[in-house]
Coordinates of C-alpha atoms in Angstrom, one line a residue:
X28 CA 14.0 6.6 7.1
X29 CA 9.9 5.8 8.0
X30 CA 8.5 2.4 8.2
X31 CA 5.8 2.1 5.2
X32 CA 2.4 -0.3 5.9
X33 CA 0.9 -1.4 3.1
X34 CA -2.8 -3.8 4.0
X35 CA -3.4 -5.5 0.8
X36 CA -6.1 -8.3 0.1
X37 CA -8.5 -8.6 -2.6
X38 CA -12.2 -6.6 -2.2
X39 CA -14.2 -6.3 -0.1
X40 CA -12.7 -7.5 3.1
X41 CA -12.6 -4.2 5.0
X42 CA -9.2 -2.9 3.8
X43 CA -11.1 0.6 4.1
X44 CA -12.1 0.4 7.3
X45 CA -9.0 -1.3 8.7
X46 CA -7.1 2.4 7.1
X47 CA -9.4 4.2 8.6
X48 CA -9.0 2.6 12.5
X49 CA -5.4 3.2 12.3
X50 CA -5.4 6.7 10.9
X51 CA -8.0 7.3 13.3
X52 CA -9.7 9.3 10.7
X53 CA -12.7 8.6 7.5
X54 CA -10.8 9.3 4.4
X55 CA -11.5 6.2 2.7
X56 CA -14.6 5.8 1.6
X57 CA -16.1 2.3 2.9
X58 CA -18.8 0.6 1.3
X59 CA -19.7 -2.6 1.0
X60 CA -19.9 -2.2 -2.8
X61 CA -17.0 -4.8 -3.6
X62 CA -13.8 -1.8 -6.0
X63 CA -15.5 1.3 -4.4
X64 CA -11.7 2.7 -2.9
X65 CA -10.5 3.3 -6.8
X66 CA -8.4 6.6 -5.8
X67 CA -5.1 5.5 -3.7
X68 CA -4.7 6.0 0.7
X69 CA -2.3 7.2 2.6
X70 CA -2.5 8.2 6.0
X71 CA 0.2 9.0 8.7
X72 CA -0.7 6.2 12.0
X73 CA 1.3 5.9 15.9
X74 CA 1.0 3.4 17.8
X75 CA 3.4 3.5 21.3
X76 CA 5.1 6.7 20.2
X77 CA 6.3 5.3 17.1
X78 CA 5.1 6.8 13.9
X79 CA 4.8 5.4 10.2
X80 CA 2.7 5.3 7.0
X81 CA 0.0 3.2 6.5
X82 CA -1.4 2.2 2.5
X83 CA -5.0 1.7 1.9
X84 CA -4.0 -0.8 -1.0
X85 CA -7.7 -0.9 -2.8
X86 CA -9.6 -3.3 -4.7
X87 CA -10.9 -3.3 -8.4
X88 CA -13.4 -4.5 -9.7
X89 CA -13.9 -4.4 -14.0
X90 CA -14.9 -6.2 -16.6
X91 CA -14.5 -10.0 -16.2
X92 CA -13.6 -12.2 -13.0
X93 CA -10.2 -13.2 -15.0
X94 CA -9.5 -8.8 -14.8
X95 CA -10.4 -8.9 -11.7
X96 CA -7.8 -10.7 -10.6
X97 CA -4.9 -9.8 -12.7
X98 CA -5.6 -6.2 -11.2
X99 CA -5.4 -7.3 -6.6
X100 CA -1.8 -9.3 -7.8
X101 CA -0.7 -6.7 -9.5
X102 CA -1.7 -4.5 -6.5
X103 CA 0.1 -6.7 -4.4
X104 CA 3.5 -6.6 -6.4
X105 CA 3.4 -3.0 -6.0
X106 CA 3.0 -3.1 -2.2
X107 CA 5.7 -5.7 -2.0
X108 CA 8.0 -4.0 -4.0
X109 CA 8.0 -0.8 -1.8
X110 CA 6.1 -1.3 1.2
X111 CA 9.0 -2.3 4.9
X112 CA 5.2 -4.4 6.4
X113 CA 2.2 -5.8 4.9
X114 CA -1.1 -6.5 6.2
X115 CA -3.0 -9.7 3.8
X116 CA -6.2 -8.7 5.3
X117 CA -8.9 -11.9 4.7
X118 CA -12.1 -12.1 5.9
X119 CA -13.5 -15.3 7.8
X120 CA -17.3 -14.9 6.8
X121 CA -16.1 -15.6 2.8
X122 CA -13.5 -18.7 4.6
X123 CA -10.1 -19.2 2.7
X124 CA -11.2 -18.4 -1.5
X125 CA -8.5 -18.6 -4.4
X126 CA -8.0 -15.4 -4.5
X127 CA -6.8 -15.0 -1.5
X128 CA -4.8 -18.7 -2.0
X129 CA -3.2 -16.5 -4.6
X130 CA -2.3 -13.4 -2.8
X131 CA -0.5 -15.8 0.0
X132 CA 1.5 -17.3 -2.5
X133 CA 3.2 -14.5 -3.8
X134 CA 3.6 -13.8 -0.1
X135 CA 5.5 -16.4 1.2
X136 CA 8.1 -15.5 -1.3
X137 CA 8.5 -12.2 0.3
X138 CA 11.5 -11.1 2.3
X139 CA 10.3 -9.1 5.1
X140 CA 7.8 -9.1 7.7
X141 CA 4.0 -10.0 6.5
X142 CA 1.2 -10.8 8.9
X143 CA -2.3 -13.0 8.0
X144 CA -5.1 -10.6 9.9
X145 CA -8.5 -12.0 9.6
X146 CA -11.5 -9.6 10.0
X147 CA -14.6 -9.4 11.5
X148 CA -13.9 -12.3 14.0
X149 CA -16.9 -10.5 15.8
X150 CA -17.2 -13.5 17.8
X151 CA -16.2 -16.7 19.7
X152 CA -17.2 -18.6 17.4
X153 CA -15.7 -16.7 14.6
X154 CA -12.4 -17.3 15.9
X155 CA -12.4 -21.2 16.2
X156 CA -13.5 -19.8 12.3
X157 CA -9.9 -17.7 11.5
X158 CA -8.5 -21.3 12.1
X159 CA -8.5 -21.9 8.9
X160 CA -6.3 -19.5 7.4
X161 CA -3.4 -21.2 9.1
X162 CA -3.4 -23.3 4.8
X163 CA -2.7 -20.7 3.3
X164 CA 1.3 -20.7 5.1
X165 CA 1.4 -17.5 6.4
X166 CA 1.8 -18.2 10.4
X167 CA 0.2 -16.2 12.4
X168 CA -3.3 -15.5 12.1
X169 CA -4.2 -12.6 13.6
X170 CA -8.2 -12.1 14.4
X171 CA -9.3 -8.4 14.1
X172 CA -12.6 -6.4 13.6
X173 CA -12.2 -3.3 11.8
X174 CA -15.6 -2.1 12.3
X175 CA -14.9 -2.2 16.4
X176 CA -11.5 -2.2 16.4
X177 CA -10.9 -5.3 18.5
X178 CA -7.9 -6.6 17.4
X179 CA -5.9 -4.3 16.2
X180 CA -4.5 -3.3 19.5
X181 CA -2.5 -6.5 19.6
X182 CA -1.8 -6.3 15.6
X183 CA 0.1 -2.8 15.8
X184 CA 2.0 -4.4 18.3
X185 CA 3.9 -7.0 16.7
X186 CA 3.9 -5.2 13.6
X187 CA 5.9 -1.9 16.1
X188 CA 7.9 -5.0 17.2
X189 CA 9.3 -5.6 13.5
X190 CA 9.8 -2.0 12.0
X191 CA 13.4 -1.4 11.6
X192 CA 14.8 0.3 14.3
X193 CA 16.6 4.1 13.7
X194 CA 20.9 3.7 13.0
X195 CA 23.8 5.8 12.7
X196 CA 23.5 6.2 8.8
X197 CA 26.6 7.4 7.4
X198 CA 25.2 10.5 4.9
X199 CA 26.8 13.6 6.4
X200 CA 23.8 16.1 8.7
X201 CA 22.9 18.0 5.2
X202 CA 19.4 19.3 4.1
X203 CA 18.0 16.9 2.2
X204 CA 15.9 18.0 -1.0
X205 CA 13.7 15.6 -2.5
X206 CA 12.8 15.9 -6.0
X207 CA 9.2 15.1 -6.6
X208 CA 6.4 14.5 -8.6
X209 CA 4.4 12.5 -11.0
X210 CA 6.3 10.4 -13.9
X211 CA 8.2 11.9 -17.5
X212 CA 7.4 15.1 -15.8
X213 CA 11.8 15.8 -15.8
X214 CA 12.5 14.4 -12.5
X215 CA 15.6 12.8 -13.1
X216 CA 16.6 15.2 -16.1
X217 CA 16.2 17.9 -13.4
X218 CA 19.0 15.9 -11.4
X219 CA 21.1 15.1 -14.3
X220 CA 21.6 19.3 -14.9
X221 CA 22.2 20.4 -11.9
X222 CA 24.8 17.3 -11.7
X223 CA 26.2 18.5 -15.3
X224 CA 26.4 14.4 -15.9
X225 CA 23.4 11.6 -16.9
X226 CA 23.3 10.5 -13.4
X227 CA 20.1 9.3 -14.4
X228 CA 19.0 7.2 -17.6
X229 CA 16.5 10.1 -19.1
X230 CA 12.9 8.7 -21.8
X231 CA 10.4 9.7 -22.8
X232 CA 9.2 6.0 -21.3
X233 CA 7.4 7.7 -17.6
X234 CA 9.2 5.1 -15.3
X235 CA 12.8 4.4 -16.6
X236 CA 14.7 4.9 -13.9
X237 CA 14.1 2.3 -11.1
X238 CA 16.3 3.1 -7.9
X239 CA 15.5 6.6 -6.3
X240 CA 19.5 8.1 -5.9
X241 CA 20.4 10.9 -3.3
X242 CA 23.0 12.7 -4.1
X243 CA 25.4 15.5 -2.3
X244 CA 25.4 18.6 -4.3
X245 CA 27.0 21.6 -3.7
X246 CA 24.9 25.0 -4.6
X247 CA 25.9 28.8 -3.1
X248 CA 28.4 28.1 -0.6
X249 CA 26.0 24.5 0.8
X250 CA 26.5 21.0 0.5
X251 CA 23.0 19.2 0.5
X252 CA 21.8 16.5 -0.2
X253 CA 19.3 15.2 -3.3
X254 CA 17.0 12.9 -3.3
X255 CA 15.4 11.8 -6.8
X256 CA 12.8 9.8 -6.6
X257 CA 13.3 8.5 -10.1
X258 CA 10.0 8.5 -11.1
X259 CA 8.5 4.8 -11.3
X260 CA 9.1 1.3 -12.6
X261 CA 7.9 1.0 -16.3
X262 CA 4.5 -1.2 -16.2
X263 CA 3.2 -2.7 -18.8
X264 CA -0.4 -1.6 -17.1
X265 CA -2.8 0.7 -16.5
X266 CA -1.6 4.5 -16.1
X267 CA -3.6 3.2 -13.0
X268 CA -1.0 1.1 -11.0
X269 CA 1.8 3.2 -12.3
X270 CA 0.4 6.3 -10.2
X271 CA 0.1 4.1 -7.0
X272 CA 3.9 2.8 -7.7
X273 CA 5.3 6.4 -7.8
X274 CA 2.9 8.2 -5.1
X275 CA 5.0 5.0 -3.1
X276 CA 7.7 6.2 -4.2
X277 CA 7.0 10.0 -3.6
X278 CA 6.7 8.6 0.5
X279 CA 9.7 6.8 0.7
X280 CA 11.7 10.4 -0.2
X281 CA 9.6 12.7 1.6
X282 CA 9.4 11.2 4.6
X283 CA 13.3 11.6 4.3
X284 CA 14.2 15.2 3.2
X285 CA 13.5 18.4 4.4
X286 CA 12.1 20.5 1.4
X287 CA 10.5 19.2 -1.3
X288 CA 11.1 20.4 -4.6
X289 CA 7.1 18.6 -6.1
X290 CA 7.5 19.1 -9.8
X291 CA 5.1 19.5 -12.7
X292 CA 4.5 19.9 -16.3
X293 CA 3.3 23.5 -17.4
X294 CA 1.8 21.6 -20.3
X295 CA -0.7 19.5 -17.7
X296 CA -1.2 22.5 -15.3
X297 CA -1.7 20.8 -11.5
X298 CA -3.9 17.3 -11.8
X299 CA -5.1 14.4 -9.5
X300 CA -1.9 12.6 -8.8
X301 CA 0.2 16.4 -7.6
X302 CA -2.6 17.3 -5.4
X303 CA -2.1 14.1 -4.2
X304 CA 1.7 14.2 -3.6
X305 CA 1.7 17.6 -2.6
X306 CA -0.9 16.4 0.3
X307 CA 1.5 13.6 1.4
X308 CA 4.4 16.8 1.7
X309 CA 1.9 18.9 3.5
X310 CA 0.8 15.4 6.0
X311 CA 4.4 14.9 6.3
X312 CA 5.3 18.8 7.3
X313 CA 8.1 19.1 4.9
X314 CA 8.9 22.3 3.1
X315 CA 8.3 22.9 -0.5
X316 CA 9.3 24.6 -3.7
X317 CA 6.3 24.0 -6.6
X318 CA 8.7 23.9 -9.8
X319 CA 6.8 24.9 -13.3
X320 CA 8.5 22.8 -16.1
X321 CA 8.8 22.6 -19.8
X322 CA 7.6 26.4 -19.5
X323 CA 9.0 26.9 -23.5
X324 CA 6.9 24.4 -24.9
X325 CA 3.9 27.2 -23.3
X326 CA 2.2 30.0 -26.0
X327 CA 2.6 33.3 -23.5
X328 CA 2.4 36.9 -23.3
X329 CA 4.5 38.8 -20.2
X330 CA 1.4 37.9 -17.8
X331 CA 1.3 34.7 -18.5
X332 CA 3.2 33.7 -16.0
X333 CA 1.7 35.7 -13.0
X334 CA -1.9 34.4 -14.1
X335 CA -0.4 30.9 -14.0
X336 CA 1.3 31.1 -10.7
X337 CA -2.2 32.5 -8.9
X338 CA -4.1 29.2 -10.8
X339 CA -1.6 27.2 -8.8
X340 CA -1.9 28.6 -6.0
X341 CA -5.9 28.7 -5.8
X342 CA -5.7 24.6 -6.4
X343 CA -3.0 24.4 -3.7
X344 CA -5.0 26.6 -1.3
X345 CA -5.5 27.4 1.5
X346 CA -1.4 27.2 1.5
X347 CA -1.1 30.3 -1.1
X348 CA 2.6 31.0 -0.2
X349 CA 4.6 28.0 -1.4
X350 CA 7.4 29.6 -4.0
X351 CA 6.5 28.4 -8.0
X352 CA 9.2 28.9 -10.4
X353 CA 9.6 29.1 -14.1
X354 CA 11.6 26.0 -15.7
X355 CA 13.0 25.0 -18.4
X356 CA 15.0 22.3 -17.3
X357 CA 16.4 20.6 -21.1
X358 CA 17.7 24.5 -21.2
X359 CA 18.7 24.8 -18.1
X360 CA 16.8 27.6 -17.4
X361 CA 16.4 29.0 -13.8
X362 CA 16.9 25.5 -12.3
X363 CA 19.4 26.6 -9.9
X364 CA 17.0 29.1 -8.2
X365 CA 15.4 26.2 -7.5
X366 CA 18.0 25.2 -5.9
X367 CA 18.4 28.9 -4.6
X368 CA 14.2 29.3 -3.2
X369 CA 14.4 25.5 -1.4
X370 CA 17.5 26.5 0.4
X371 CA 16.3 29.2 1.5
X372 CA 12.6 27.5 2.3
X373 CA 14.6 24.9 4.5
X374 CA 16.7 28.1 5.8
X375 CA 12.7 29.5 7.3
X376 CA 12.0 26.6 8.8
X377 CA 15.7 25.1 10.3
X378 CA 14.6 29.5 11.8
X379 CA 13.4 29.7 15.4
X380 CA 11.6 33.3 16.3
X381 CA 12.3 34.5 19.6
X382 CA 9.2 35.0 21.8
X383 CA 9.3 39.0 22.5
X384 CA 9.3 38.7 18.6
X385 CA 6.7 36.7 18.6
X386 CA 4.9 39.2 21.2
X387 CA 5.0 42.1 18.9
X388 CA 3.4 40.6 16.5
X389 CA 0.6 38.5 17.8
X390 CA -0.1 40.3 21.0
X391 CA -1.3 43.0 19.2
X392 CA -3.6 41.4 16.4
X393 CA -4.9 39.6 19.8
X394 CA -6.1 42.5 21.3
X395 CA -8.1 43.4 18.1
X396 CA -9.3 40.5 17.5
X397 CA -10.2 39.8 21.1
X398 CA -10.6 35.8 21.8
X399 CA -13.9 34.0 22.9
X400 CA -14.7 34.1 27.0
X401 CA -14.2 31.5 28.8
X402 CA -17.1 31.0 31.3
X403 CA -17.9 34.3 30.7
X404 CA -14.8 35.8 31.9
X405 CA -12.5 37.3 29.0
X406 CA -9.5 35.6 27.7
X407 CA -5.8 37.7 28.6
X408 CA -3.4 36.3 26.7
X409 CA 0.1 37.8 28.4
X410 CA 2.8 36.4 26.3
X411 CA 3.4 34.1 22.6

């Protein structure tokens, strides 16, 4: 299981800048306007050979100060629930604020690593100013400049040293199939239908299931483990927080899987959150099968499925070879076809192609499409 690092803090302290610094890409929009980060950002980072996931929780400003504070509190709660390590970012220029104190109060109760990070420490004088943050009661203050990168190496040394080391798990070495998707798309219903029992509580309320479940399953003569991300927790808060929690849960299962079954709602089509989860699957290099659920509720003719499949693949481009299966989980239609395809994808990913086979296919193509010349000379590729 991979480690998840969440960056939390009030708006405009540099969370997105630090996120971009850690993943070594500019993916999160950085703007001095508080609340610029509205979509949740996920990336992969690597330090001294250790790969881990980074979540930029962002900040959100809407309405009154009370609404603003409530939203930040909710973001921190979600990160606390799902991350393995918390980076609590504060701004040395602004000093300790009331909102910093409120976040620190929650983090002091957390039984997982919390690192207090003072950002925008660009001079020696600012390091003295950072001492004020010791009053938050979270131990060592790590001084960095996310903009220039100063201090981030020392911070990462500490973060990586605290990661849980991989151990031999009790679970057997079987193909691991993750069932992922947005809330209330039918993930737990699929698991129940496959197992023939009510393994998960199923209701129309998004987020009924709380904990991810790994279940041993046999189909077509193969044993495998089914990883159900279980949607999310029930939240009285707005849909944006639900989406954030759901994506964090998906990350856990995706990183621990070999193949993902990405469930989408036939009536909704491929939406933003579906694409976000697909992006996480792609970044982790996992196999994927798209399962279109609730197909029985669609008005259709003989051409509907083909047109729908083409639309799905267009939305997922350039990954147009992804298998698409149509199902009605409640009627148990084609659910075993989805598992058969997931196993096929697993076997395809595990197959090693001999060098001579690659040469037979690739060398004629290279001859037809010559690579560019190097230092005025033709590049000759002898084998692939």
